[in-house]
PDB file of C-alpha atoms in Angstrom:
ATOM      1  CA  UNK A 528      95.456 103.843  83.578  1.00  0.00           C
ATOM      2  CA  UNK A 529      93.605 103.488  86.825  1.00  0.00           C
ATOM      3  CA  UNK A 530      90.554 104.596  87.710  1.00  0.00           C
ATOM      4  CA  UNK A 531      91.016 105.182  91.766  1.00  0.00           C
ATOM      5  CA  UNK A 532      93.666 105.637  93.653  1.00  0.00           C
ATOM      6  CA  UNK A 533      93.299 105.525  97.343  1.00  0.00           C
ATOM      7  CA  UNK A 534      95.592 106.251 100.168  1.00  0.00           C
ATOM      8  CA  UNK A 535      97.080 103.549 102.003  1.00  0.00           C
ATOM      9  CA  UNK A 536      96.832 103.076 105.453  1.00  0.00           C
ATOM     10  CA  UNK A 537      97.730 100.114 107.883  1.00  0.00           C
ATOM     11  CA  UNK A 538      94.895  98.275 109.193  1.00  0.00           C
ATOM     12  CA  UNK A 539      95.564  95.984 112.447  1.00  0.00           C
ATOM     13  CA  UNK A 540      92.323  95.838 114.232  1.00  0.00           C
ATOM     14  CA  UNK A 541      90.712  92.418 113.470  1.00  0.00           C
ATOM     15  CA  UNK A 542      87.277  93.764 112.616  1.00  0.00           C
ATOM     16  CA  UNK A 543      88.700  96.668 109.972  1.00  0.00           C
ATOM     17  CA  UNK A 544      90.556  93.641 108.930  1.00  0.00           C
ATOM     18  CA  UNK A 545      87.727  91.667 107.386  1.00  0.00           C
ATOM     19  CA  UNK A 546      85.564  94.728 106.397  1.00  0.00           C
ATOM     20  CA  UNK A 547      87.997  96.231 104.034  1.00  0.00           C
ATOM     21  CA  UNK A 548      88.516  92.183 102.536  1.00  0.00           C
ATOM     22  CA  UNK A 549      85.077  91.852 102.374  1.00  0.00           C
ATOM     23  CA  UNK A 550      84.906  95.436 100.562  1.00  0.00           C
ATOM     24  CA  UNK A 551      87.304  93.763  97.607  1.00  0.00           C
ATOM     25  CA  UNK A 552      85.794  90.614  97.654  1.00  0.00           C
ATOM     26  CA  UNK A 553      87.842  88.388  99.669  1.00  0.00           C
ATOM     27  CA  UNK A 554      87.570  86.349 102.978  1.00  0.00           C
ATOM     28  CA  UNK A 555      90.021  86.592 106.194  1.00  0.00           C
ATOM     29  CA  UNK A 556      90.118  82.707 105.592  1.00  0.00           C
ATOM     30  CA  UNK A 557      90.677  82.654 102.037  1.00  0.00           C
ATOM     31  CA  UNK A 558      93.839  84.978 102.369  1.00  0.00           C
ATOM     32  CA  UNK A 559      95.359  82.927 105.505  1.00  0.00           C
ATOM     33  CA  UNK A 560      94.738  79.617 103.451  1.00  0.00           C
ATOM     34  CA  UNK A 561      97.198  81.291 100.710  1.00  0.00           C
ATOM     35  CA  UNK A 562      99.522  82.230 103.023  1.00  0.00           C
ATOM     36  CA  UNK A 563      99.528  79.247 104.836  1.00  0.00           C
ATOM     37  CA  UNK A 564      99.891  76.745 101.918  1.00  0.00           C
ATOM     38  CA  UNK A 565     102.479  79.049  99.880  1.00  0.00           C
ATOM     39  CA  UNK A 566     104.700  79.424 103.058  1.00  0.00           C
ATOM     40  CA  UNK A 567     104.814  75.743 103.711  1.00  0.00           C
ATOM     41  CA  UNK A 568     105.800  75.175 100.056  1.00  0.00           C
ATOM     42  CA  UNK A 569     108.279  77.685 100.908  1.00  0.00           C
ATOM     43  CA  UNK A 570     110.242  75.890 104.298  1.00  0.00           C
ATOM     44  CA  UNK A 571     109.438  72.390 102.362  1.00  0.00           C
ATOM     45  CA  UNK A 572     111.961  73.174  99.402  1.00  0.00           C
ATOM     46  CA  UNK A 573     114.560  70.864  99.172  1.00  0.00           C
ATOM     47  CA  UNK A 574     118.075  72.084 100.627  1.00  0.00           C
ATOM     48  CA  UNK A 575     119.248  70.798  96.981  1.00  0.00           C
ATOM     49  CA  UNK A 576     116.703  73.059  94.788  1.00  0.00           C
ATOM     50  CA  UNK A 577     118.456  76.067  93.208  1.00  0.00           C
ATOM     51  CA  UNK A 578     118.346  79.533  95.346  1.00  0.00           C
ATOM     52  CA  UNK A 579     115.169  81.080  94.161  1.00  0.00           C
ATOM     53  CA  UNK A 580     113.526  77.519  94.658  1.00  0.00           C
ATOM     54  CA  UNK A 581     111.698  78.894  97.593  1.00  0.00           C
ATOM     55  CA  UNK A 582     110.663  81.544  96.546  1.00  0.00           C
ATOM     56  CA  UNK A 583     109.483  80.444  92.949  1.00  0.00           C
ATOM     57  CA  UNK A 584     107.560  77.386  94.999  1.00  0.00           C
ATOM     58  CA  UNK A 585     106.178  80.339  97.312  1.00  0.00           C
ATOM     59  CA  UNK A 586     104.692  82.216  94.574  1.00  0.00           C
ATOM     60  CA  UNK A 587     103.341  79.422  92.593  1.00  0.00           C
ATOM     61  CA  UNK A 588     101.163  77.987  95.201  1.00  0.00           C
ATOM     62  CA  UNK A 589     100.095  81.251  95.898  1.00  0.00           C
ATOM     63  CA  UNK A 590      98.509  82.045  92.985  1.00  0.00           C
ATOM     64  CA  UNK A 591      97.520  78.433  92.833  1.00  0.00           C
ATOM     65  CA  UNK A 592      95.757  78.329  96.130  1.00  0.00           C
ATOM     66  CA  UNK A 593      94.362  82.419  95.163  1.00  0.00           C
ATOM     67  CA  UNK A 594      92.861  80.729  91.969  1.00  0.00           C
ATOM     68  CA  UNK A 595      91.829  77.220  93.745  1.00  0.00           C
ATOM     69  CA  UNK A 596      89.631  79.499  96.406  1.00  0.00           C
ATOM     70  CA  UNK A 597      88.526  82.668  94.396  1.00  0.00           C
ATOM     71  CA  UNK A 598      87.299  81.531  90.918  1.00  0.00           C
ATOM     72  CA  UNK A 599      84.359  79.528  92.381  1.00  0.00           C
ATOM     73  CA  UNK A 600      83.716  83.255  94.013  1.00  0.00           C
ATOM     74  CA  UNK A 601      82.922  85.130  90.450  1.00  0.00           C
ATOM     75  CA  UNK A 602      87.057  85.854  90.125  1.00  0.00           C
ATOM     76  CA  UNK A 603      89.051  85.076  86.572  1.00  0.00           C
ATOM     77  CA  UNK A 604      92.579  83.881  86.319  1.00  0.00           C
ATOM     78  CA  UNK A 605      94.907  86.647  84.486  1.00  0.00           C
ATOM     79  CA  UNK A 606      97.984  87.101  82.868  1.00  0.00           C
ATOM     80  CA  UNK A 607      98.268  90.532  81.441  1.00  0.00           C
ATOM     81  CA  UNK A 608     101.698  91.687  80.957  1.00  0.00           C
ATOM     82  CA  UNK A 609     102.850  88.389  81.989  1.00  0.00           C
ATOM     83  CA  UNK A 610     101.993  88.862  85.728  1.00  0.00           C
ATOM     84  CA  UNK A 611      99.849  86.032  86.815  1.00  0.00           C
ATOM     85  CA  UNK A 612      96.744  87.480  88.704  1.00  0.00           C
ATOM     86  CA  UNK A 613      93.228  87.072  89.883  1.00  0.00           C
ATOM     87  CA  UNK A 614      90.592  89.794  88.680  1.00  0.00           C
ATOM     88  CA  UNK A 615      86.828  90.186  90.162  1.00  0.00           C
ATOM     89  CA  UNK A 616      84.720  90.429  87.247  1.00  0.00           C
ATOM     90  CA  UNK A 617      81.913  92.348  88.906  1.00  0.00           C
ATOM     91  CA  UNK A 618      84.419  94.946  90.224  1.00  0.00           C
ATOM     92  CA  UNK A 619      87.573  94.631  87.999  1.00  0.00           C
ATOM     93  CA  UNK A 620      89.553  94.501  91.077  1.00  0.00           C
ATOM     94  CA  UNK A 621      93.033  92.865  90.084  1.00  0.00           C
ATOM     95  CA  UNK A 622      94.257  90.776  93.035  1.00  0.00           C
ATOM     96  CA  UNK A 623      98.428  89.442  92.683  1.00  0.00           C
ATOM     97  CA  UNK A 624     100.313  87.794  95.017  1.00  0.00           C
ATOM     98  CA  UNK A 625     103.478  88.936  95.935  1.00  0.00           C
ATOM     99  CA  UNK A 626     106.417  86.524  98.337  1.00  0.00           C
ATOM    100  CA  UNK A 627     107.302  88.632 101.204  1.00  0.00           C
ATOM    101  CA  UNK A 628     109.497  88.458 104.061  1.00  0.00           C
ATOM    102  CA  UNK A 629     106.822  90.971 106.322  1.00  0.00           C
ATOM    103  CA  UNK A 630     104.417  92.638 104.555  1.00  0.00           C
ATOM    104  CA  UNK A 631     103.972  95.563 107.323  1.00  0.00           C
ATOM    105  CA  UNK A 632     103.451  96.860 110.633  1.00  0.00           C
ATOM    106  CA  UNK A 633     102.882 100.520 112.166  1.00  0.00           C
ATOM    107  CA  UNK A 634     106.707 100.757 111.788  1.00  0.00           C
ATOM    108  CA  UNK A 635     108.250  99.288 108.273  1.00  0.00           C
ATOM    109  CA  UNK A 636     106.873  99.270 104.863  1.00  0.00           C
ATOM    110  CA  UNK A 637     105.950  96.323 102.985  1.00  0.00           C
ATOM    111  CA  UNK A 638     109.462  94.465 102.006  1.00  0.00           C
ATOM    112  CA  UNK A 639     109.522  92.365  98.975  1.00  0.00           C
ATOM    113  CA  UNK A 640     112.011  88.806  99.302  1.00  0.00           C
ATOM    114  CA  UNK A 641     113.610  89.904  96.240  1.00  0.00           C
ATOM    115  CA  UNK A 642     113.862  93.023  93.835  1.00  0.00           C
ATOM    116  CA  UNK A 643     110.676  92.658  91.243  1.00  0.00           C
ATOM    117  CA  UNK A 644     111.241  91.934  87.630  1.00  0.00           C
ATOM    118  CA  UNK A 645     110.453  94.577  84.747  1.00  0.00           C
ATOM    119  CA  UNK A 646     106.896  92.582  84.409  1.00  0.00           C
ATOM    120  CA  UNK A 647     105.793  93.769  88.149  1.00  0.00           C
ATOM    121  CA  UNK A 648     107.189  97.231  87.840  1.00  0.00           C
ATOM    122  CA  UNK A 649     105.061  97.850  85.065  1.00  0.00           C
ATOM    123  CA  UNK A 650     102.015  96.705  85.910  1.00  0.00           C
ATOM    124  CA  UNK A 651     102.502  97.421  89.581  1.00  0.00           C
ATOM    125  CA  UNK A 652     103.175 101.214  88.218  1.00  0.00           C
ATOM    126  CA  UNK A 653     101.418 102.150  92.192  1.00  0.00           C
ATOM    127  CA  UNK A 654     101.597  99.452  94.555  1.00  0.00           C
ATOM    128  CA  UNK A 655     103.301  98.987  98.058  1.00  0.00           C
ATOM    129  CA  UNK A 656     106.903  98.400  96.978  1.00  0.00           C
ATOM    130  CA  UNK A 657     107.245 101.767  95.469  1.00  0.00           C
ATOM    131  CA  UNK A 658     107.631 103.758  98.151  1.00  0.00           C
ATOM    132  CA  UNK A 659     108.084 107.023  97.060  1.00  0.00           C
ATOM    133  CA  UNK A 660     105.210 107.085  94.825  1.00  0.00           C
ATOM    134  CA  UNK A 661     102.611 106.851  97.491  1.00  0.00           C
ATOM    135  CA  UNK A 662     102.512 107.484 101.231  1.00  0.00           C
ATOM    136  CA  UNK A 663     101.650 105.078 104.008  1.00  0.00           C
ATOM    137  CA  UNK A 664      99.554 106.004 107.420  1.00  0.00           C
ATOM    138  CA  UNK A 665     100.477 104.584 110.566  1.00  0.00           C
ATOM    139  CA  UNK A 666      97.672 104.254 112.870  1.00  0.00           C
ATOM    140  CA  UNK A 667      97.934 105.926 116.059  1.00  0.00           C
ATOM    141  CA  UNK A 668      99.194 103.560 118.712  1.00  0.00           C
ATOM    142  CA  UNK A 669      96.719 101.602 120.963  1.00  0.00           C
ATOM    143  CA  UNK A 670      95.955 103.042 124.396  1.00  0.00           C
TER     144      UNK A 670
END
């Protein structure tokens, strides 16, 4: 089902930052625009809006704002499996967006807001919420 599987490790220095977006086709700015506009979609929900309101607004503009930046940049809009995604045609590099409270540091794992839904665990069969599947590397503290 997939064609690479790489390691995961934490990357915090600026510089590694952009190289390994740049090495999956995306910009620094383009992923701190989604961020930005999905969390203020997120604290504007209205007080009245059922629970998952935020949440639901949160992930909408994010794939919104993913597909807003990224198709002009030779990326698709996709749905397979009903998970609403962006995929790099050149590479084939599937790009989701996922509402999270933190999404790490050198001393917790990625934390979703909410348990995913049958859809995600399937075609997310290897990504960061499954812990046990795959390990995560701390970098060695700054000196």
């Amino acid at each position: 089902m997939f064609k690479e599987v790489r390691e995961q490790v934490i990357i915090d220095d600026p510089d590694d930052v952009e190289r390994a977006l740049r090495e999956i086709h995306l910009t620094k700015e383009g992923v701190l625009a989604i961020r930005d506009r999905s969390y203020g979609h997120y604290l504007n929900t209205s007080p009245l809006a059922p629970r998952t309101a935020p949440g639901v607004n949160a992930y909408n503009t994010g794939i919104e704002t993913a597909r807003e930046i990224y198709c002009v940049l030779g990326w698709i809009p996709d749905r397979k499996r009903g998970i609403e995604t962006i995929i790099h045609v050149e590479s084939g590099i599937r790009v989701g967006y996922h509402s999270v409270t933190q999404a790490c540091n050198r001393y917790i794992c990625p934390q979703p807001i909410s348990r995913k839904g049958p859809a995600s665990e399937t075609l997310c069969e290897l990504n960061f919420f499954y812990k046990s599947r795959y390990r995560i590397t701390a970098l060695p503290a700054k000196s």
